[in-house]
Short mmCIF file of C-alpha atoms in Angstrom, two decimals:
data_model
loop_
_atom_site.label_atom_id
_atom_site.label_comp_id
_atom_site.label_asym_id
_atom_site.label_seq_id
_atom_site.Cartn_x
_atom_site.Cartn_y
_atom_site.Cartn_z
CA UNK P 9 105.86 -71.20 6.89
CA UNK P 10 102.34 -72.25 7.92
CA UNK P 11 100.67 -70.60 10.88
CA UNK P 12 99.86 -72.33 14.15
CA UNK P 13 96.16 -72.23 13.22
CA UNK P 14 96.88 -74.09 10.01
CA UNK P 15 98.79 -76.81 11.84
CA UNK P 16 96.62 -77.06 14.97
CA UNK P 17 94.81 -80.14 13.65
CA UNK P 18 97.96 -82.14 13.05
CA UNK P 19 98.95 -85.05 15.28
CA UNK P 20 102.33 -85.07 16.99
CA UNK P 21 103.59 -87.77 14.63
CA UNK P 22 102.73 -85.60 11.63
CA UNK P 23 104.27 -82.50 13.19
CA UNK P 24 107.46 -84.39 13.95
CA UNK P 25 107.88 -85.18 10.25
CA UNK P 26 106.81 -81.84 8.77
CA UNK P 27 107.47 -79.04 11.29
CA UNK P 28 110.28 -76.76 10.14
CA UNK P 29 110.07 -78.17 6.62
CA UNK P 30 106.83 -76.64 5.27
CA UNK P 31 108.61 -74.45 2.71
CA UNK P 32 110.83 -77.14 1.20
CA UNK P 33 108.56 -78.13 -1.69
CA UNK P 34 108.20 -74.47 -2.74
CA UNK P 35 112.00 -74.25 -2.71
CA UNK P 36 112.24 -77.33 -4.91
CA UNK P 37 113.81 -79.35 -2.11
CA UNK P 38 112.97 -82.58 -0.30
CA UNK P 39 115.57 -82.64 2.50
CA UNK P 40 116.27 -79.55 4.62
CA UNK P 41 119.35 -77.63 3.44
CA UNK P 42 122.40 -77.46 5.65
CA UNK P 43 123.85 -73.94 5.87
CA UNK P 44 127.37 -74.06 7.32
CA UNK P 45 128.22 -70.42 6.72
CA UNK P 46 129.57 -68.54 9.71
CA UNK P 47 129.19 -65.17 8.02
CA UNK P 48 127.16 -63.67 5.18
CA UNK P 49 128.13 -60.95 2.65
CA UNK P 50 126.41 -57.59 2.48
CA UNK P 51 127.34 -54.54 0.40
CA UNK P 52 125.07 -52.27 2.42
CA UNK P 53 126.90 -51.66 5.70
CA UNK P 54 124.40 -49.02 6.79
CA UNK P 55 121.55 -51.51 6.56
CA UNK P 56 123.62 -54.12 8.40
CA UNK P 57 124.32 -51.66 11.18
CA UNK P 58 120.61 -50.97 11.54
CA UNK P 59 119.77 -54.67 11.66
CA UNK P 60 122.42 -55.37 14.28
CA UNK P 61 121.15 -52.46 16.36
CA UNK P 62 117.63 -53.85 16.09
CA UNK P 63 118.75 -57.28 17.25
CA UNK P 64 120.77 -55.87 20.15
CA UNK P 65 117.77 -53.83 21.25
CA UNK P 66 115.01 -56.42 20.85
CA UNK P 67 116.51 -59.89 20.37
CA UNK P 68 114.14 -60.45 17.44
CA UNK P 69 115.40 -62.52 14.53
CA UNK P 70 116.76 -60.19 11.82
CA UNK P 71 114.62 -59.70 8.73
CA UNK P 72 116.28 -60.69 5.49
CA UNK P 73 119.48 -62.73 5.08
CA UNK P 74 121.55 -63.69 8.14
CA UNK P 75 124.36 -61.47 9.37
CA UNK P 76 126.50 -63.83 11.44
CA UNK P 77 125.84 -67.38 12.56
CA UNK P 78 126.14 -66.61 16.25
CA UNK P 79 123.20 -64.26 15.80
CA UNK P 80 121.07 -66.55 13.65
CA UNK P 81 121.44 -69.48 11.24
CA UNK P 82 118.78 -70.82 8.85
CA UNK P 83 119.35 -74.49 9.72
CA UNK P 84 119.33 -73.85 13.46
CA UNK P 85 116.17 -71.76 13.03
CA UNK P 86 114.42 -74.70 11.35
CA UNK P 87 115.14 -76.94 14.33
CA UNK P 88 113.92 -74.25 16.72
CA UNK P 89 110.69 -73.84 14.77
CA UNK P 90 110.08 -77.58 14.76
CA UNK P 91 110.69 -78.11 18.47
CA UNK P 92 108.49 -75.15 19.40
CA UNK P 93 105.72 -76.70 17.32
CA UNK P 94 106.10 -80.05 19.06
CA UNK P 95 106.09 -78.47 22.53
CA UNK P 96 103.21 -76.12 21.69
CA UNK P 97 105.08 -72.87 22.40
CA UNK P 98 105.53 -69.68 20.39
CA UNK P 99 109.29 -70.02 20.04
CA UNK P 100 112.37 -71.97 20.99
CA UNK P 101 116.05 -71.06 21.22
CA UNK P 102 118.79 -73.65 20.70
CA UNK P 103 122.20 -73.84 22.36
CA UNK P 104 125.37 -75.90 22.17
CA UNK P 105 124.22 -78.15 25.05
CA UNK P 106 121.48 -78.55 27.60
CA UNK P 107 123.68 -76.95 30.24
CA UNK P 108 124.32 -73.96 27.96
CA UNK P 109 120.56 -73.61 27.58
CA UNK P 110 120.03 -73.68 31.35
CA UNK P 111 122.89 -71.21 31.87
CA UNK P 112 121.36 -68.75 29.41
CA UNK P 113 117.99 -69.03 31.16
CA UNK P 114 119.55 -68.25 34.54
CA UNK P 115 121.48 -65.34 33.05
CA UNK P 116 118.29 -63.83 31.61
CA UNK P 117 116.61 -63.86 35.00
CA UNK P 118 119.76 -62.83 36.84
CA UNK P 119 120.17 -59.78 34.61
CA UNK P 120 116.78 -58.67 35.91
CA UNK P 121 117.98 -58.98 39.51
CA UNK P 122 116.06 -62.24 39.99
CA UNK P 123 118.84 -64.57 41.09
CA UNK P 124 116.90 -66.75 43.53
CA UNK P 125 115.76 -70.16 42.27
CA UNK P 126 113.32 -72.57 43.87
CA UNK P 127 114.05 -76.14 42.81
CA UNK P 128 112.89 -79.67 43.51
CA UNK P 129 115.33 -82.55 43.77
CA UNK P 130 116.32 -84.73 42.13
CA UNK P 131 117.54 -82.93 39.05
CA UNK P 132 120.23 -83.92 36.60
CA UNK P 133 123.46 -83.78 38.61
CA UNK P 134 125.07 -80.94 36.66
CA UNK P 135 121.87 -78.87 36.84
CA UNK P 136 121.90 -79.40 40.60
CA UNK P 137 125.54 -78.32 40.75
CA UNK P 138 125.04 -75.23 38.58
CA UNK P 139 122.16 -74.01 40.74
CA UNK P 140 123.90 -74.63 44.03
CA UNK P 141 127.48 -73.69 43.17
CA UNK P 142 126.87 -69.95 42.93
CA UNK P 143 128.91 -69.82 39.72
CA UNK P 144 126.26 -67.61 38.10
CA UNK P 145 125.41 -65.71 41.26
CA UNK P 146 122.29 -67.76 41.87
CA UNK P 147 120.91 -68.76 45.25
CA UNK P 148 118.79 -71.90 45.39
CA UNK P 149 116.16 -73.09 47.85
CA UNK P 150 115.50 -76.81 47.64
CA UNK P 151 111.94 -77.85 48.43
CA UNK P 152 109.42 -80.65 48.05
CA UNK P 153 106.71 -79.88 45.47
CA UNK P 154 104.31 -78.94 48.26
CA UNK P 155 106.75 -76.27 49.47
CA UNK P 156 107.12 -74.33 46.21
CA UNK P 157 104.70 -71.52 47.02
CA UNK P 158 106.13 -70.86 50.49
CA UNK P 159 109.71 -70.70 49.15
CA UNK P 160 109.04 -67.98 46.56
CA UNK P 161 110.54 -64.56 47.35
CA UNK P 162 110.43 -61.16 45.64
CA UNK P 163 113.78 -61.96 43.98
CA UNK P 164 112.80 -65.45 42.80
CA UNK P 165 113.59 -65.72 39.10
CA UNK P 166 112.19 -69.14 38.37
CA UNK P 167 111.09 -72.48 39.77
CA UNK P 168 112.81 -75.53 38.30
CA UNK P 169 111.61 -79.12 38.28
CA UNK P 170 112.35 -82.23 36.26
CA UNK P 171 109.57 -84.75 35.73
CA UNK P 172 110.16 -87.64 35.37
CA UNK P 173 113.26 -86.84 37.37
CA UNK P 174 116.82 -87.90 36.69
CA UNK P 175 117.62 -90.59 37.83
CA UNK P 176 114.78 -91.77 40.12
CA UNK P 177 111.99 -91.11 37.60
CA UNK P 178 109.95 -89.40 40.32
CA UNK P 179 106.98 -87.50 38.89
CA UNK P 180 105.54 -84.12 39.81
CA UNK P 181 102.06 -82.82 39.09
CA UNK P 182 103.00 -80.12 36.58
CA UNK P 183 99.70 -78.27 36.74
CA UNK P 184 99.84 -78.09 40.53
CA UNK P 185 103.46 -76.94 40.42
CA UNK P 186 102.63 -74.21 37.90
CA UNK P 187 99.77 -73.03 40.12
CA UNK P 188 102.14 -72.86 43.10
CA UNK P 189 104.52 -70.63 41.11
CA UNK P 190 102.07 -67.77 40.74
CA UNK P 191 103.72 -65.16 38.53
CA UNK P 192 107.16 -66.80 38.72
CA UNK P 193 108.04 -68.79 35.57
CA UNK P 194 108.05 -72.57 35.95
CA UNK P 195 110.94 -74.25 34.13
CA UNK P 196 110.37 -77.94 33.41
CA UNK P 197 113.20 -80.17 32.22
CA UNK P 198 111.31 -82.38 29.76
CA UNK P 199 114.31 -84.35 28.53
CA UNK P 200 113.12 -87.75 29.80
CA UNK P 201 109.48 -87.45 28.73
CA UNK P 202 109.88 -85.54 25.44
CA UNK P 203 106.80 -83.93 23.86
CA UNK P 204 105.70 -87.44 22.87
CA UNK P 205 104.69 -88.18 26.47
CA UNK P 206 103.94 -84.71 27.86
CA UNK P 207 103.90 -81.06 26.83
CA UNK P 208 104.55 -79.04 30.00
CA UNK P 209 103.39 -75.77 28.42
CA UNK P 210 99.88 -77.21 28.33
CA UNK P 211 100.05 -77.55 32.13
CA UNK P 212 101.23 -74.00 32.74
CA UNK P 213 105.02 -74.24 32.43
CA UNK P 214 106.45 -71.12 30.79
CA UNK P 215 109.87 -72.60 30.02
CA UNK P 216 110.55 -76.12 28.73
CA UNK P 217 114.16 -77.32 28.73
CA UNK P 218 115.66 -80.19 26.76
CA UNK P 219 119.06 -81.71 26.57
CA UNK P 220 118.61 -82.25 22.83
CA UNK P 221 121.60 -84.59 22.99
CA UNK P 222 119.23 -87.26 24.29
CA UNK P 223 115.95 -88.28 22.67
CA UNK P 224 115.62 -85.36 20.26
CA UNK P 225 118.85 -86.39 18.54
CA UNK P 226 118.31 -90.03 19.36
CA UNK P 227 121.48 -91.57 17.96
CA UNK P 228 124.23 -90.62 20.39
CA UNK P 229 126.08 -88.49 17.85
CA UNK P 230 125.11 -84.87 18.51
CA UNK P 231 125.22 -82.37 21.39
CA UNK P 232 122.59 -79.69 21.83
CA UNK P 233 120.14 -77.98 24.16
CA UNK P 234 116.98 -75.97 23.66
CA UNK P 235 114.45 -73.90 25.60
CA UNK P 236 110.87 -73.75 24.34
CA UNK P 237 109.07 -70.60 25.51
CA UNK P 238 107.11 -67.54 24.43
CA UNK P 239 108.63 -65.10 21.97
CA UNK P 240 109.31 -62.44 24.61
CA UNK P 241 111.57 -64.78 26.60
CA UNK P 242 113.07 -66.15 23.37
CA UNK P 243 114.27 -62.67 22.44
CA UNK P 244 116.10 -62.36 25.74
CA UNK P 245 117.65 -65.79 25.27
CA UNK P 246 118.88 -64.83 21.79
CA UNK P 247 120.56 -61.75 23.23
CA UNK P 248 122.37 -63.87 25.82
CA UNK P 249 123.31 -66.46 23.21
CA UNK P 250 124.80 -63.82 20.91
CA UNK P 251 126.75 -62.26 23.77
CA UNK P 252 128.04 -65.48 25.34
CA UNK P 253 128.56 -67.63 22.26
CA UNK P 254 126.64 -70.74 23.32
CA UNK P 255 125.03 -71.16 19.90
CA UNK P 256 124.04 -74.53 18.45
CA UNK P 257 126.18 -75.46 15.44
CA UNK P 258 124.16 -75.78 12.21
CA UNK P 259 125.38 -79.34 11.59
CA UNK P 260 124.09 -80.29 15.04
CA UNK P 261 120.81 -78.53 14.24
CA UNK P 262 120.56 -80.49 10.98
CA UNK P 263 121.00 -83.79 12.83
CA UNK P 264 118.54 -82.77 15.54
CA UNK P 265 115.91 -81.79 12.99
CA UNK P 266 116.37 -85.17 11.35
CA UNK P 267 116.09 -86.83 14.75
CA UNK P 268 112.74 -85.15 15.43
CA UNK P 269 111.18 -86.86 12.42
CA UNK P 270 111.46 -90.29 14.07
CA UNK P 271 111.04 -89.14 17.68
CA UNK P 272 107.49 -90.47 18.24
CA UNK P 273 108.29 -93.85 16.69
CA UNK P 274 111.50 -94.25 18.69
CA UNK P 275 110.05 -93.14 22.03
CA UNK P 276 106.98 -95.36 21.73
CA UNK P 277 108.94 -98.44 20.69
CA UNK P 278 111.58 -98.00 23.41
CA UNK P 279 108.87 -97.26 25.99
CA UNK P 280 107.12 -100.54 25.28
CA UNK P 281 110.36 -102.44 25.88
CA UNK P 282 111.15 -100.40 29.01
CA UNK P 283 107.75 -101.16 30.50
CA UNK P 284 108.26 -104.87 29.91
CA UNK P 285 111.74 -104.80 31.43
CA UNK P 286 110.40 -102.92 34.45
CA UNK P 287 107.77 -105.64 34.87
CA UNK P 288 110.37 -108.40 34.79
CA UNK P 289 112.77 -106.56 37.08
CA UNK P 290 110.00 -105.97 39.62
CA UNK P 291 109.50 -109.74 39.93
CA UNK P 292 113.20 -110.56 40.21
CA UNK P 293 114.61 -111.33 43.70
CA UNK P 294 117.96 -109.86 42.68
CA UNK P 295 116.29 -106.44 42.45
CA UNK P 296 115.09 -104.64 45.58
CA UNK P 297 113.11 -101.85 43.94
CA UNK P 298 112.08 -100.72 40.49
CA UNK P 299 111.38 -97.11 39.51
CA UNK P 300 109.19 -96.64 36.45
CA UNK P 301 106.98 -93.58 35.90
CA UNK P 302 103.22 -93.70 35.48
CA UNK P 303 103.61 -91.62 32.34
CA UNK P 304 105.70 -94.40 30.79
CA UNK P 305 108.85 -93.74 28.83
CA UNK P 306 112.07 -95.45 27.87
CA UNK P 307 113.93 -94.94 31.17
CA UNK P 308 114.02 -97.56 33.95
CA UNK P 309 115.83 -97.29 37.28
CA UNK P 310 116.29 -100.12 39.71
CA UNK P 311 118.08 -100.83 42.96
CA UNK P 312 120.05 -104.05 43.07
CA UNK P 313 120.14 -106.51 45.96
CA UNK P 314 123.79 -107.14 45.18
CA UNK P 315 126.71 -105.01 43.99
CA UNK P 316 125.62 -102.54 41.28
CA UNK P 317 129.21 -102.09 40.10
CA UNK P 318 129.40 -105.81 39.28
CA UNK P 319 126.24 -105.49 37.22
CA UNK P 320 127.74 -102.59 35.27
CA UNK P 321 130.89 -104.60 34.65
CA UNK P 322 129.00 -107.64 33.41
CA UNK P 323 126.73 -106.25 30.69
CA UNK P 324 127.66 -107.24 27.17
CA UNK P 325 124.85 -106.05 24.88
CA UNK P 326 123.82 -103.00 26.92
CA UNK P 327 126.41 -100.21 26.82
CA UNK P 328 127.83 -99.17 30.22
CA UNK P 329 127.89 -95.46 29.38
CA UNK P 330 126.50 -92.11 30.46
CA UNK P 331 123.77 -90.23 28.58
CA UNK P 332 120.46 -91.62 27.38
CA UNK P 333 117.91 -91.53 24.60
CA UNK P 334 119.97 -93.32 21.97
CA UNK P 335 118.84 -96.15 19.71
CA UNK P 336 121.09 -98.48 21.72
CA UNK P 337 120.53 -99.23 25.40
CA UNK P 338 122.76 -97.59 28.00
CA UNK P 339 123.21 -98.27 31.71
CA UNK P 340 125.07 -96.30 34.37
CA UNK P 341 125.51 -95.92 38.14
CA UNK P 342 124.30 -92.39 39.01
CA UNK P 343 126.07 -92.18 42.37
CA UNK P 344 129.39 -92.72 40.59
CA UNK P 345 128.84 -90.67 37.45
CA UNK P 346 125.85 -88.47 36.56
CA UNK P 347 125.14 -87.45 40.17
CA UNK P 348 128.65 -87.79 41.61
CA UNK P 349 128.91 -84.00 41.74
CA UNK P 350 125.90 -83.84 44.12
CA UNK P 351 126.77 -84.17 47.82
CA UNK P 352 126.19 -87.66 49.17
CA UNK P 353 123.63 -86.57 51.73
CA UNK P 354 121.66 -84.66 49.10
CA UNK P 355 121.76 -87.66 46.76
CA UNK P 356 120.41 -89.98 49.40
CA UNK P 357 117.71 -87.60 50.64
CA UNK P 358 116.38 -87.23 47.09
CA UNK P 359 116.22 -90.99 46.54
CA UNK P 360 119.47 -91.58 44.66
CA UNK P 361 120.73 -94.60 46.55
CA UNK P 362 124.16 -96.16 46.15
CA UNK P 363 122.58 -99.30 44.68
CA UNK P 364 120.55 -97.46 42.04
CA UNK P 365 121.20 -98.16 38.38
CA UNK P 366 119.68 -96.08 35.57
CA UNK P 367 118.96 -97.70 32.22
CA UNK P 368 118.04 -95.98 28.98
CA UNK P 369 116.24 -98.59 26.92
CA UNK P 370 116.94 -98.54 23.21
CA UNK P 371 115.48 -100.26 20.18
CA UNK P 372 116.98 -103.73 20.61
CA UNK P 373 114.70 -106.75 21.00
CA UNK P 374 113.36 -106.83 24.54
CA UNK P 375 114.25 -110.51 25.05
CA UNK P 376 117.85 -109.86 24.06
CA UNK P 377 118.00 -106.99 26.54
CA UNK P 378 116.50 -109.14 29.28
CA UNK P 379 118.99 -111.94 28.61
CA UNK P 380 121.84 -109.47 29.08
CA UNK P 381 120.32 -108.00 32.24
CA UNK P 382 119.68 -111.48 33.59
CA UNK P 383 123.29 -112.59 33.32
CA UNK P 384 124.57 -109.23 34.57
CA UNK P 385 122.32 -109.34 37.64
CA UNK P 386 123.63 -112.83 38.41
CA UNK P 387 127.18 -111.48 38.33
CA UNK P 388 126.26 -108.89 40.94
CA UNK P 389 124.20 -111.12 43.22
CA UNK P 390 124.73 -114.30 45.23
CA UNK P 391 121.13 -115.28 44.53
CA UNK P 392 120.35 -117.93 41.95
CA UNK P 393 118.61 -116.38 38.97
CA UNK P 394 115.62 -117.89 37.26
CA UNK P 395 116.24 -118.86 33.62
CA UNK P 396 115.77 -115.94 31.26
CA UNK P 397 113.15 -117.93 29.35
CA UNK P 398 111.05 -118.71 32.43
CA UNK P 399 107.54 -117.23 32.57
CA UNK P 400 107.30 -114.02 34.55
CA UNK P 401 104.76 -113.87 37.37
CA UNK P 402 102.31 -111.03 37.83
CA UNK P 403 103.91 -107.74 38.93
CA UNK P 404 104.31 -107.33 42.69
CA UNK P 405 104.79 -103.57 42.90
CA UNK P 406 102.86 -100.49 41.89
CA UNK P 407 105.75 -99.48 39.65
CA UNK P 408 105.59 -102.81 37.88
CA UNK P 409 101.83 -102.59 37.47
CA UNK P 410 102.27 -99.13 35.98
CA UNK P 411 104.88 -100.56 33.64
CA UNK P 412 102.51 -103.26 32.47
CA UNK P 413 99.77 -100.71 31.82
CA UNK P 414 102.22 -98.52 29.89
CA UNK P 415 103.29 -101.48 27.79
CA UNK P 416 99.69 -102.17 26.87
CA UNK P 417 99.19 -98.52 25.97
CA UNK P 418 102.24 -98.38 23.72
#
C-alpha cells in the first residue's frame, strides 16, 4: 500500500476510486477480491497462539495471513483503509451496523471507567436511546453546543454530536465544539455530510462515526458502520469487536468499498437536486418551514402546513421508507419512525416537530421529484397548489437562500 505522504496530493474524487486498491495491479487484479473465508488454515499452532496473544494484548492487526474473520478479514480491511483515507485519519474499524460501531466506542470508554457522555440533541433516534437508556452503563448529559465545556466531568468518556443533525439538519461549529472538549474525545456522526462535504478530523474531532448503510453504500442494499480514528483507538475497537462479535461481513465490506468509488459523484449530484427542492419548498405556501444546511447535502427536512401523514401516503415516485443515502429518494415522518423512541418532549425541544418530514434526495430528475412532492403536498393540504411547471419566485428564507447557493456550488 502507498503511504499517506504519497497520496496527500490526491483529490477526494481520486481517493474514492483508488484508496484500498493500490496493490491490485501488482496482484494482477482489476477489481478487489472478495474473501468470504471465516477461518484460515495454519500448520504452526505455536505461531498462531503467539499471534492471537499479540492481538489480545495490543489490538494490532496480525502480521501474515488472517487467523479468523472476526479478528480480521482482507476485504473488510480494504474498506477500512479506504474510509480512513477519505476521512483523513490513521485508521478505521468497521462493524455490522452504525449502532454496533457506536456501541463499541462506548464500551471502549466505559472499560476505562469513563461512562459519562456529553451529547447535543438532536441525534439519530437510536443513538439518543442508546445513550440515555443506560443499557451500556452510560450516563448522558444533554447540552446545547455552548454548554459542552461546563458539562464535562472527570469521568466523561466522550462528547457526541451530529452535524448536520438527524433529522433537523441543524449544524454545529465542529472546531468550536472540539475546542470545548479539551482532552475529552469529540465523536462526530458524519453520516449525513460524508467526507465529500466535511472531514471532522480536520476540525479536531478524534472519532468520526458513519452509518455506512447510508451514503457510503449508497444503494440501499448493505448494512454497516465504521469509526474513523487514530490507530491507538482503533486497536481498542478491534479488541471490542473480536470479543463482542459485531464484525462487518466481508460481502458487506466489498459492497461498501464499491460504493465509495462513486460517493463524490452521487453526493454532489443528489445535493444539487436537494438544494433546488429546498428552494422550491421554501416558496410553497403548503410548507411552513424548510431545513437545509449551509454545508449543502442531499437531505432536506420541511414542516408541512397540512397533515404530514397524508403527504407520506400520497407520494408515488419517492419511496415512503426509513433510511437515507440511496440512489432513490426516500421520505419519512421522524416523529413516527426514526425518532419515535425519543420522548415526545425531548423531540420537540430539539426541533423535531410533529409536522416535520425528512427527505433523502436521490438521483432522479429534480423535476420528476418536484412533481411528486407537489401532488403529495396537495393531498395533505387544503391550500390550492401552484402548477408544478410554474416559475418559482426568489427564495424567502435563509434556508432557501443557502439552498440556492449550494445548488450553484454543486
